[in-house]
Amino acid sequence: DAKTTQPPSMDCAEGRAANLPCNHSTISGNEYVYWYRQIHSQGPQYIIHGLKNNETNEMASLIITEDRKSSTLILPHATLRDTAVYYCIVRVGNDMRFGAGTRLTVKP
Amino acid sequence: GAGVSQTPSNKVTEKGKYVELRCDPISGHTALYWYRQSLGQGPEFLIYFQGTGAADDSGLPNDRFFAVRPEGSVSTLKIQRTERGDSAVYLCASSPNRASGKGPGEQYFGPGTRLTVT
């Protein structure tokens, strides 16, 4: 069973911020939150990960709530090339289990 | 540098035949993973190697599936007596050693091999 819950689909206007939510209410203290995305016909691509502090890199920001039961991936200025399925995963070891993810469609 | 490569990119085989799928990980990555992805679903974990040994093969669906990594680099996923239900995209990923205190290493995925069993 997946440890995360994500909405099946979301739309976002090009140039606007895309905020993708993820619930992980059963996360344990040593589990990290990872985000990957998969563009059509490609392998998944790593985006960002965090434990409890907010994280930012050149692709995105990750906001984790204080109780760590949910998180939000933020793409600050979405482009058409960000259209993909986004997966939120919690993991502590090398085990990585994907759920169904959120299909983000960026519209012009 | 070169990413993870997988060959062939597409494989069509008849039911009952044997197939081998190859994965070339990123040079120096000690961990290697195989996943299977059916249409409309997320990748499903199959097996994980640390070096030459299979550290976790709990995702292999049955004994028709087997994977090897004899020299700790290239890996081959082998499927015997293929069935139509084996049709899927088979993904390989590799990962560097886990950095202390920074969580499990991120996985770098190849483009996958699309297997079609007719």
PDB file of C-alpha atoms in Angstrom:
ATOM      1  CA  ASP A   1       0.000   0.000   0.000  1.00  0.00           C
ATOM      2  CA  ALA A   2       1.231   3.471  -0.876  1.00  0.00           C
ATOM      3  CA  LYS A   3       2.039   5.601   2.139  1.00  0.00           C
ATOM      4  CA  THR A   4       1.013   8.808   0.402  1.00  0.00           C
ATOM      5  CA  THR A   5      -2.192  10.322  -0.973  1.00  0.00           C
ATOM      6  CA  GLN A   6      -2.165  12.742  -3.905  1.00  0.00           C
ATOM      7  CA  PRO A   7      -4.924  14.225  -6.056  1.00  0.00           C
ATOM      8  CA  PRO A   8      -5.120  12.363  -9.363  1.00  0.00           C
ATOM      9  CA  SER A   9      -4.885  15.475 -11.522  1.00  0.00           C
ATOM     10  CA  MET A  10      -4.333  19.234 -11.442  1.00  0.00           C
ATOM     11  CA  ASP A  11      -4.161  22.056 -13.962  1.00  0.00           C
ATOM     12  CA  CYS A  12      -1.967  25.119 -13.818  1.00  0.00           C
ATOM     13  CA  ALA A  13      -1.634  28.174 -16.049  1.00  0.00           C
ATOM     14  CA  GLU A  14       1.720  28.708 -17.706  1.00  0.00           C
ATOM     15  CA  GLY A  15       3.871  31.147 -15.733  1.00  0.00           C
ATOM     16  CA  ARG A  16       1.935  30.645 -12.522  1.00  0.00           C
ATOM     17  CA  ALA A  17       3.057  28.691  -9.483  1.00  0.00           C
ATOM     18  CA  ALA A  18       2.018  25.048  -9.351  1.00  0.00           C
ATOM     19  CA  ASN A  19       1.353  23.765  -5.829  1.00  0.00           C
ATOM     20  CA  LEU A  20       1.111  19.989  -5.599  1.00  0.00           C
ATOM     21  CA  PRO A  21      -0.108  18.581  -2.270  1.00  0.00           C
ATOM     22  CA  CYS A  22       0.725  15.254  -0.688  1.00  0.00           C
ATOM     23  CA  ASN A  23      -0.643  13.643   2.460  1.00  0.00           C
ATOM     24  CA  HIS A  24       1.576  11.253   4.390  1.00  0.00           C
ATOM     25  CA  SER A  25      -0.150  11.060   7.752  1.00  0.00           C
ATOM     26  CA  THR A  26       1.531   7.781   8.776  1.00  0.00           C
ATOM     27  CA  ILE A  27       5.083   8.984   8.108  1.00  0.00           C
ATOM     28  CA  SER A  28       7.581   7.864  10.723  1.00  0.00           C
ATOM     29  CA  GLY A  29      10.293   9.998  12.253  1.00  0.00           C
ATOM     30  CA  ASN A  30      13.145   8.789  10.087  1.00  0.00           C
ATOM     31  CA  GLU A  31      11.315   8.723   6.756  1.00  0.00           C
ATOM     32  CA  TYR A  32      12.177  11.284   4.123  1.00  0.00           C
ATOM     33  CA  VAL A  33       9.747  12.839   1.638  1.00  0.00           C
ATOM     34  CA  TYR A  34      10.881  12.504  -1.977  1.00  0.00           C
ATOM     35  CA  TRP A  35       9.375  13.949  -5.124  1.00  0.00           C
ATOM     36  CA  TYR A  36       9.892  12.600  -8.625  1.00  0.00           C
ATOM     37  CA  ARG A  37       8.197  13.430 -11.885  1.00  0.00           C
ATOM     38  CA  GLN A  38       7.676  11.447 -15.056  1.00  0.00           C
ATOM     39  CA  ILE A  39       7.266  13.136 -18.381  1.00  0.00           C
ATOM     40  CA  HIS A  40       5.448  11.073 -20.975  1.00  0.00           C
ATOM     41  CA  SER A  41       7.497   8.128 -22.280  1.00  0.00           C
ATOM     42  CA  GLN A  42      10.495   8.903 -20.077  1.00  0.00           C
ATOM     43  CA  GLY A  43      11.825   7.424 -16.844  1.00  0.00           C
ATOM     44  CA  PRO A  44      11.051   9.217 -13.567  1.00  0.00           C
ATOM     45  CA  GLN A  45      13.231  12.230 -12.730  1.00  0.00           C
ATOM     46  CA  TYR A  46      14.311  13.184  -9.219  1.00  0.00           C
ATOM     47  CA  ILE A  47      13.126  16.645  -8.138  1.00  0.00           C
ATOM     48  CA  ILE A  48      13.767  17.222  -4.448  1.00  0.00           C
ATOM     49  CA  HIS A  49      13.618  15.611  -1.018  1.00  0.00           C
ATOM     50  CA  GLY A  50      13.445  16.642   2.633  1.00  0.00           C
ATOM     51  CA  LEU A  51      13.090  15.370   6.176  1.00  0.00           C
ATOM     52  CA  LYS A  52      11.451  18.159   8.157  1.00  0.00           C
ATOM     53  CA  ASN A  53      12.899  21.465   6.983  1.00  0.00           C
ATOM     54  CA  ASN A  54      11.708  23.207   3.867  1.00  0.00           C
ATOM     55  CA  GLU A  55      14.012  22.678   0.906  1.00  0.00           C
ATOM     56  CA  THR A  56      14.655  24.564  -2.308  1.00  0.00           C
ATOM     57  CA  ASN A  57      16.693  23.772  -5.378  1.00  0.00           C
ATOM     58  CA  GLU A  58      16.820  24.961  -8.960  1.00  0.00           C
ATOM     59  CA  MET A  59      13.744  22.950  -9.891  1.00  0.00           C
ATOM     60  CA  ALA A  60      11.330  23.398  -7.024  1.00  0.00           C
ATOM     61  CA  SER A  61      10.597  24.092  -3.367  1.00  0.00           C
ATOM     62  CA  LEU A  62       9.365  21.554  -0.845  1.00  0.00           C
ATOM     63  CA  ILE A  63       7.277  22.718   2.083  1.00  0.00           C
ATOM     64  CA  ILE A  64       6.765  20.155   4.864  1.00  0.00           C
ATOM     65  CA  THR A  65       4.253  20.869   7.625  1.00  0.00           C
ATOM     66  CA  GLU A  66       5.511  20.994  11.185  1.00  0.00           C
ATOM     67  CA  ASP A  67       3.781  17.722  12.069  1.00  0.00           C
ATOM     68  CA  ARG A  68       5.226  16.205   8.845  1.00  0.00           C
ATOM     69  CA  LYS A  69       1.870  14.725   7.909  1.00  0.00           C
ATOM     70  CA  SER A  70       1.709  16.573   4.623  1.00  0.00           C
ATOM     71  CA  SER A  71       3.881  18.434   2.170  1.00  0.00           C
ATOM     72  CA  THR A  72       3.590  20.644  -0.901  1.00  0.00           C
ATOM     73  CA  LEU A  73       5.805  20.714  -3.946  1.00  0.00           C
ATOM     74  CA  ILE A  74       5.982  24.164  -5.499  1.00  0.00           C
ATOM     75  CA  LEU A  75       7.038  24.849  -9.064  1.00  0.00           C
ATOM     76  CA  PRO A  76       7.359  28.635  -8.906  1.00  0.00           C
ATOM     77  CA  HIS A  77       6.841  29.459 -12.581  1.00  0.00           C
ATOM     78  CA  ALA A  78       5.331  26.501 -14.377  1.00  0.00           C
ATOM     79  CA  THR A  79       6.116  26.010 -18.062  1.00  0.00           C
ATOM     80  CA  LEU A  80       4.533  23.711 -20.620  1.00  0.00           C
ATOM     81  CA  ARG A  81       7.506  21.369 -20.168  1.00  0.00           C
ATOM     82  CA  ASP A  82       6.490  20.813 -16.548  1.00  0.00           C
ATOM     83  CA  THR A  83       3.461  18.829 -17.702  1.00  0.00           C
ATOM     84  CA  ALA A  84       4.074  15.406 -16.150  1.00  0.00           C
ATOM     85  CA  VAL A  85       2.984  12.955 -13.477  1.00  0.00           C
ATOM     86  CA  TYR A  86       4.391  13.980 -10.102  1.00  0.00           C
ATOM     87  CA  TYR A  87       5.037  11.328  -7.464  1.00  0.00           C
ATOM     88  CA  CYS A  88       5.370  11.929  -3.729  1.00  0.00           C
ATOM     89  CA  ILE A  89       7.160   9.100  -1.908  1.00  0.00           C
ATOM     90  CA  VAL A  90       8.153   8.558   1.710  1.00  0.00           C
ATOM     91  CA  ARG A  91      11.158   6.366   2.329  1.00  0.00           C
ATOM     92  CA  VAL A  92      13.924   5.651   4.779  1.00  0.00           C
ATOM     93  CA  GLY A  93      15.884   2.941   3.069  1.00  0.00           C
ATOM     94  CA  ASN A  94      16.465   1.918  -0.491  1.00  0.00           C
ATOM     95  CA  ASP A  95      12.865   0.771  -0.705  1.00  0.00           C
ATOM     96  CA  MET A  96      10.912   3.224  -2.910  1.00  0.00           C
ATOM     97  CA  ARG A  97       7.243   2.583  -3.577  1.00  0.00           C
ATOM     98  CA  PHE A  98       5.404   4.749  -6.073  1.00  0.00           C
ATOM     99  CA  GLY A  99       1.712   5.539  -5.883  1.00  0.00           C
ATOM    100  CA  ALA A 100      -0.378   6.758  -8.800  1.00  0.00           C
ATOM    101  CA  GLY A 101       0.884  10.350  -8.525  1.00  0.00           C
ATOM    102  CA  THR A 102      -0.686  13.623  -9.677  1.00  0.00           C
ATOM    103  CA  ARG A 103      -0.981  14.351 -13.370  1.00  0.00           C
ATOM    104  CA  LEU A 104      -0.135  18.050 -13.717  1.00  0.00           C
ATOM    105  CA  THR A 105      -1.179  19.750 -16.923  1.00  0.00           C
ATOM    106  CA  VAL A 106       0.284  23.184 -17.568  1.00  0.00           C
ATOM    107  CA  LYS A 107      -1.921  25.141 -19.937  1.00  0.00           C
ATOM    108  CA  PRO A 108      -0.936  28.132 -22.095  1.00  0.00           C
TER     109      PRO A 108
ATOM    110  CA  GLY B   1      28.111  12.375 -18.054  1.00  0.00           C
ATOM    111  CA  ALA B   2      26.232   9.390 -19.401  1.00  0.00           C
ATOM    112  CA  GLY B   3      23.010   8.480 -17.695  1.00  0.00           C
ATOM    113  CA  VAL B   4      21.418   5.094 -17.175  1.00  0.00           C
ATOM    114  CA  SER B   5      20.943   3.256 -20.436  1.00  0.00           C
ATOM    115  CA  GLN B   6      18.662   0.327 -21.187  1.00  0.00           C
ATOM    116  CA  THR B   7      18.573  -2.012 -24.117  1.00  0.00           C
ATOM    117  CA  PRO B   8      16.591  -2.794 -26.126  1.00  0.00           C
ATOM    118  CA  SER B   9      14.244   0.160 -26.076  1.00  0.00           C
ATOM    119  CA  ASN B  10      11.462  -2.044 -27.389  1.00  0.00           C
ATOM    120  CA  LYS B  11      11.054  -5.800 -27.335  1.00  0.00           C
ATOM    121  CA  VAL B  12       8.226  -7.799 -28.855  1.00  0.00           C
ATOM    122  CA  THR B  13       8.124 -11.479 -28.034  1.00  0.00           C
ATOM    123  CA  GLU B  14       5.701 -14.350 -28.261  1.00  0.00           C
ATOM    124  CA  LYS B  15       4.011 -15.864 -25.264  1.00  0.00           C
ATOM    125  CA  GLY B  16       6.177 -18.563 -23.727  1.00  0.00           C
ATOM    126  CA  LYS B  17       9.498 -17.172 -24.940  1.00  0.00           C
ATOM    127  CA  TYR B  18      12.481 -16.121 -22.836  1.00  0.00           C
ATOM    128  CA  VAL B  19      13.681 -12.495 -22.781  1.00  0.00           C
ATOM    129  CA  GLU B  20      16.616 -10.594 -21.332  1.00  0.00           C
ATOM    130  CA  LEU B  21      16.583  -6.881 -20.630  1.00  0.00           C
ATOM    131  CA  ARG B  22      19.831  -5.032 -20.017  1.00  0.00           C
ATOM    132  CA  CYS B  23      20.641  -2.060 -17.805  1.00  0.00           C
ATOM    133  CA  ASP B  24      23.868  -0.032 -17.805  1.00  0.00           C
ATOM    134  CA  PRO B  25      23.928   2.114 -14.664  1.00  0.00           C
ATOM    135  CA  ILE B  26      25.768   5.368 -14.136  1.00  0.00           C
ATOM    136  CA  SER B  27      29.454   4.630 -13.627  1.00  0.00           C
ATOM    137  CA  GLY B  28      30.333   4.288  -9.969  1.00  0.00           C
ATOM    138  CA  HIS B  29      26.774   3.843  -8.726  1.00  0.00           C
ATOM    139  CA  THR B  30      26.693   0.904  -6.348  1.00  0.00           C
ATOM    140  CA  ALA B  31      22.928   0.515  -6.086  1.00  0.00           C
ATOM    141  CA  LEU B  32      20.747  -0.648  -8.976  1.00  0.00           C
ATOM    142  CA  TYR B  33      16.992  -1.090  -9.109  1.00  0.00           C
ATOM    143  CA  TRP B  34      14.476  -2.646 -11.454  1.00  0.00           C
ATOM    144  CA  TYR B  35      10.874  -1.500 -11.698  1.00  0.00           C
ATOM    145  CA  ARG B  36       7.931  -2.433 -13.880  1.00  0.00           C
ATOM    146  CA  GLN B  37       5.350   0.093 -15.017  1.00  0.00           C
ATOM    147  CA  SER B  38       1.995  -0.740 -16.514  1.00  0.00           C
ATOM    148  CA  LEU B  39      -0.032   1.814 -18.423  1.00  0.00           C
ATOM    149  CA  GLY B  40      -1.534   4.494 -16.189  1.00  0.00           C
ATOM    150  CA  GLN B  41       0.188   3.288 -13.044  1.00  0.00           C
ATOM    151  CA  GLY B  42       3.258   4.285 -11.085  1.00  0.00           C
ATOM    152  CA  PRO B  43       6.435   2.196 -11.263  1.00  0.00           C
ATOM    153  CA  GLU B  44       6.292  -1.039  -9.272  1.00  0.00           C
ATOM    154  CA  PHE B  45       9.462  -2.099  -7.450  1.00  0.00           C
ATOM    155  CA  LEU B  46      10.916  -5.455  -8.504  1.00  0.00           C
ATOM    156  CA  ILE B  47      14.452  -5.880  -7.152  1.00  0.00           C
ATOM    157  CA  TYR B  48      17.351  -3.911  -5.720  1.00  0.00           C
ATOM    158  CA  PHE B  49      21.077  -4.690  -5.936  1.00  0.00           C
ATOM    159  CA  GLN B  50      23.805  -3.355  -3.719  1.00  0.00           C
ATOM    160  CA  GLY B  51      26.979  -4.243  -5.572  1.00  0.00           C
ATOM    161  CA  THR B  52      26.707  -7.743  -6.979  1.00  0.00           C
ATOM    162  CA  GLY B  53      24.147  -9.080  -4.562  1.00  0.00           C
ATOM    163  CA  ALA B  54      20.374  -8.766  -4.598  1.00  0.00           C
ATOM    164  CA  ALA B  55      19.630  -6.919  -1.356  1.00  0.00           C
ATOM    165  CA  ASP B  56      15.856  -7.019  -1.810  1.00  0.00           C
ATOM    166  CA  ASP B  57      14.003  -9.119  -4.381  1.00  0.00           C
ATOM    167  CA  SER B  58      10.631  -8.966  -2.658  1.00  0.00           C
ATOM    168  CA  GLY B  59       9.009  -7.284  -5.645  1.00  0.00           C
ATOM    169  CA  LEU B  60       9.672 -10.053  -8.156  1.00  0.00           C
ATOM    170  CA  PRO B  61       6.188 -11.376  -8.985  1.00  0.00           C
ATOM    171  CA  ASN B  62       7.120 -15.052  -9.331  1.00  0.00           C
ATOM    172  CA  ASP B  63       9.982 -17.390 -10.093  1.00  0.00           C
ATOM    173  CA  ARG B  64       9.817 -16.691 -13.825  1.00  0.00           C
ATOM    174  CA  PHE B  65      11.592 -13.419 -13.079  1.00  0.00           C
ATOM    175  CA  PHE B  66      15.281 -13.321 -12.229  1.00  0.00           C
ATOM    176  CA  ALA B  67      17.961 -10.639 -12.280  1.00  0.00           C
ATOM    177  CA  VAL B  68      21.730 -10.686 -12.074  1.00  0.00           C
ATOM    178  CA  ARG B  69      24.518  -8.184 -11.675  1.00  0.00           C
ATOM    179  CA  PRO B  70      27.655 -10.359 -11.781  1.00  0.00           C
ATOM    180  CA  GLU B  71      30.305  -7.636 -11.732  1.00  0.00           C
ATOM    181  CA  GLY B  72      28.443  -4.984  -9.803  1.00  0.00           C
ATOM    182  CA  SER B  73      27.797  -2.819 -12.831  1.00  0.00           C
ATOM    183  CA  VAL B  74      25.597  -4.003 -15.728  1.00  0.00           C
ATOM    184  CA  SER B  75      22.448  -5.863 -14.753  1.00  0.00           C
ATOM    185  CA  THR B  76      20.210  -8.197 -16.720  1.00  0.00           C
ATOM    186  CA  LEU B  77      16.560  -8.865 -15.947  1.00  0.00           C
ATOM    187  CA  LYS B  78      15.525 -12.267 -17.219  1.00  0.00           C
ATOM    188  CA  ILE B  79      11.948 -13.394 -17.771  1.00  0.00           C
ATOM    189  CA  GLN B  80      11.183 -17.033 -18.569  1.00  0.00           C
ATOM    190  CA  ARG B  81       8.032 -18.357 -20.224  1.00  0.00           C
ATOM    191  CA  THR B  82       6.689 -14.883 -20.835  1.00  0.00           C
ATOM    192  CA  GLU B  83       2.986 -14.226 -20.442  1.00  0.00           C
ATOM    193  CA  ARG B  84       0.839 -11.468 -21.918  1.00  0.00           C
ATOM    194  CA  GLY B  85       0.499  -9.980 -18.442  1.00  0.00           C
ATOM    195  CA  ASP B  86       4.246  -9.338 -18.422  1.00  0.00           C
ATOM    196  CA  SER B  87       3.761  -6.622 -21.038  1.00  0.00           C
ATOM    197  CA  ALA B  88       4.920  -3.361 -19.470  1.00  0.00           C
ATOM    198  CA  VAL B  89       7.736  -0.838 -19.446  1.00  0.00           C
ATOM    199  CA  TYR B  90      10.670  -2.149 -17.439  1.00  0.00           C
ATOM    200  CA  LEU B  91      12.641   0.641 -15.798  1.00  0.00           C
ATOM    201  CA  CYS B  92      16.110   0.518 -14.343  1.00  0.00           C
ATOM    202  CA  ALA B  93      17.568   3.053 -11.920  1.00  0.00           C
ATOM    203  CA  SER B  94      20.918   3.489 -10.221  1.00  0.00           C
ATOM    204  CA  SER B  95      21.930   5.372  -7.129  1.00  0.00           C
ATOM    205  CA  PRO B  96      25.188   6.415  -5.499  1.00  0.00           C
ATOM    206  CA  ASN B  97      26.050   5.433  -1.965  1.00  0.00           C
ATOM    207  CA  ARG B  98      23.803   6.997   0.624  1.00  0.00           C
ATOM    208  CA  ALA B  99      25.249  10.261   1.935  1.00  0.00           C
ATOM    209  CA  SER B 100      25.310  10.196   5.697  1.00  0.00           C
ATOM    210  CA  GLY B 101      22.515  12.207   7.236  1.00  0.00           C
ATOM    211  CA  LYS B 102      21.022  13.201   3.906  1.00  0.00           C
ATOM    212  CA  GLY B 103      18.581  10.383   3.362  1.00  0.00           C
ATOM    213  CA  PRO B 104      18.603   7.570   0.841  1.00  0.00           C
ATOM    214  CA  GLY B 105      20.397   8.454  -2.374  1.00  0.00           C
ATOM    215  CA  GLU B 106      18.245   9.760  -5.197  1.00  0.00           C
ATOM    216  CA  GLN B 107      17.662   7.300  -8.009  1.00  0.00           C
ATOM    217  CA  TYR B 108      18.485   8.080 -11.615  1.00  0.00           C
ATOM    218  CA  PHE B 109      16.238   6.301 -14.077  1.00  0.00           C
ATOM    219  CA  GLY B 110      16.844   5.015 -17.562  1.00  0.00           C
ATOM    220  CA  PRO B 111      14.336   5.441 -20.401  1.00  0.00           C
ATOM    221  CA  GLY B 112      12.960   1.938 -19.949  1.00  0.00           C
ATOM    222  CA  THR B 113      12.411  -1.083 -22.150  1.00  0.00           C
ATOM    223  CA  ARG B 114       8.903  -1.535 -23.485  1.00  0.00           C
ATOM    224  CA  LEU B 115       8.137  -5.258 -23.482  1.00  0.00           C
ATOM    225  CA  THR B 116       5.181  -6.520 -25.473  1.00  0.00           C
ATOM    226  CA  VAL B 117       4.194 -10.168 -25.207  1.00  0.00           C
ATOM    227  CA  THR B 118       1.907 -11.289 -28.019  1.00  0.00           C
TER     228      THR B 118
END
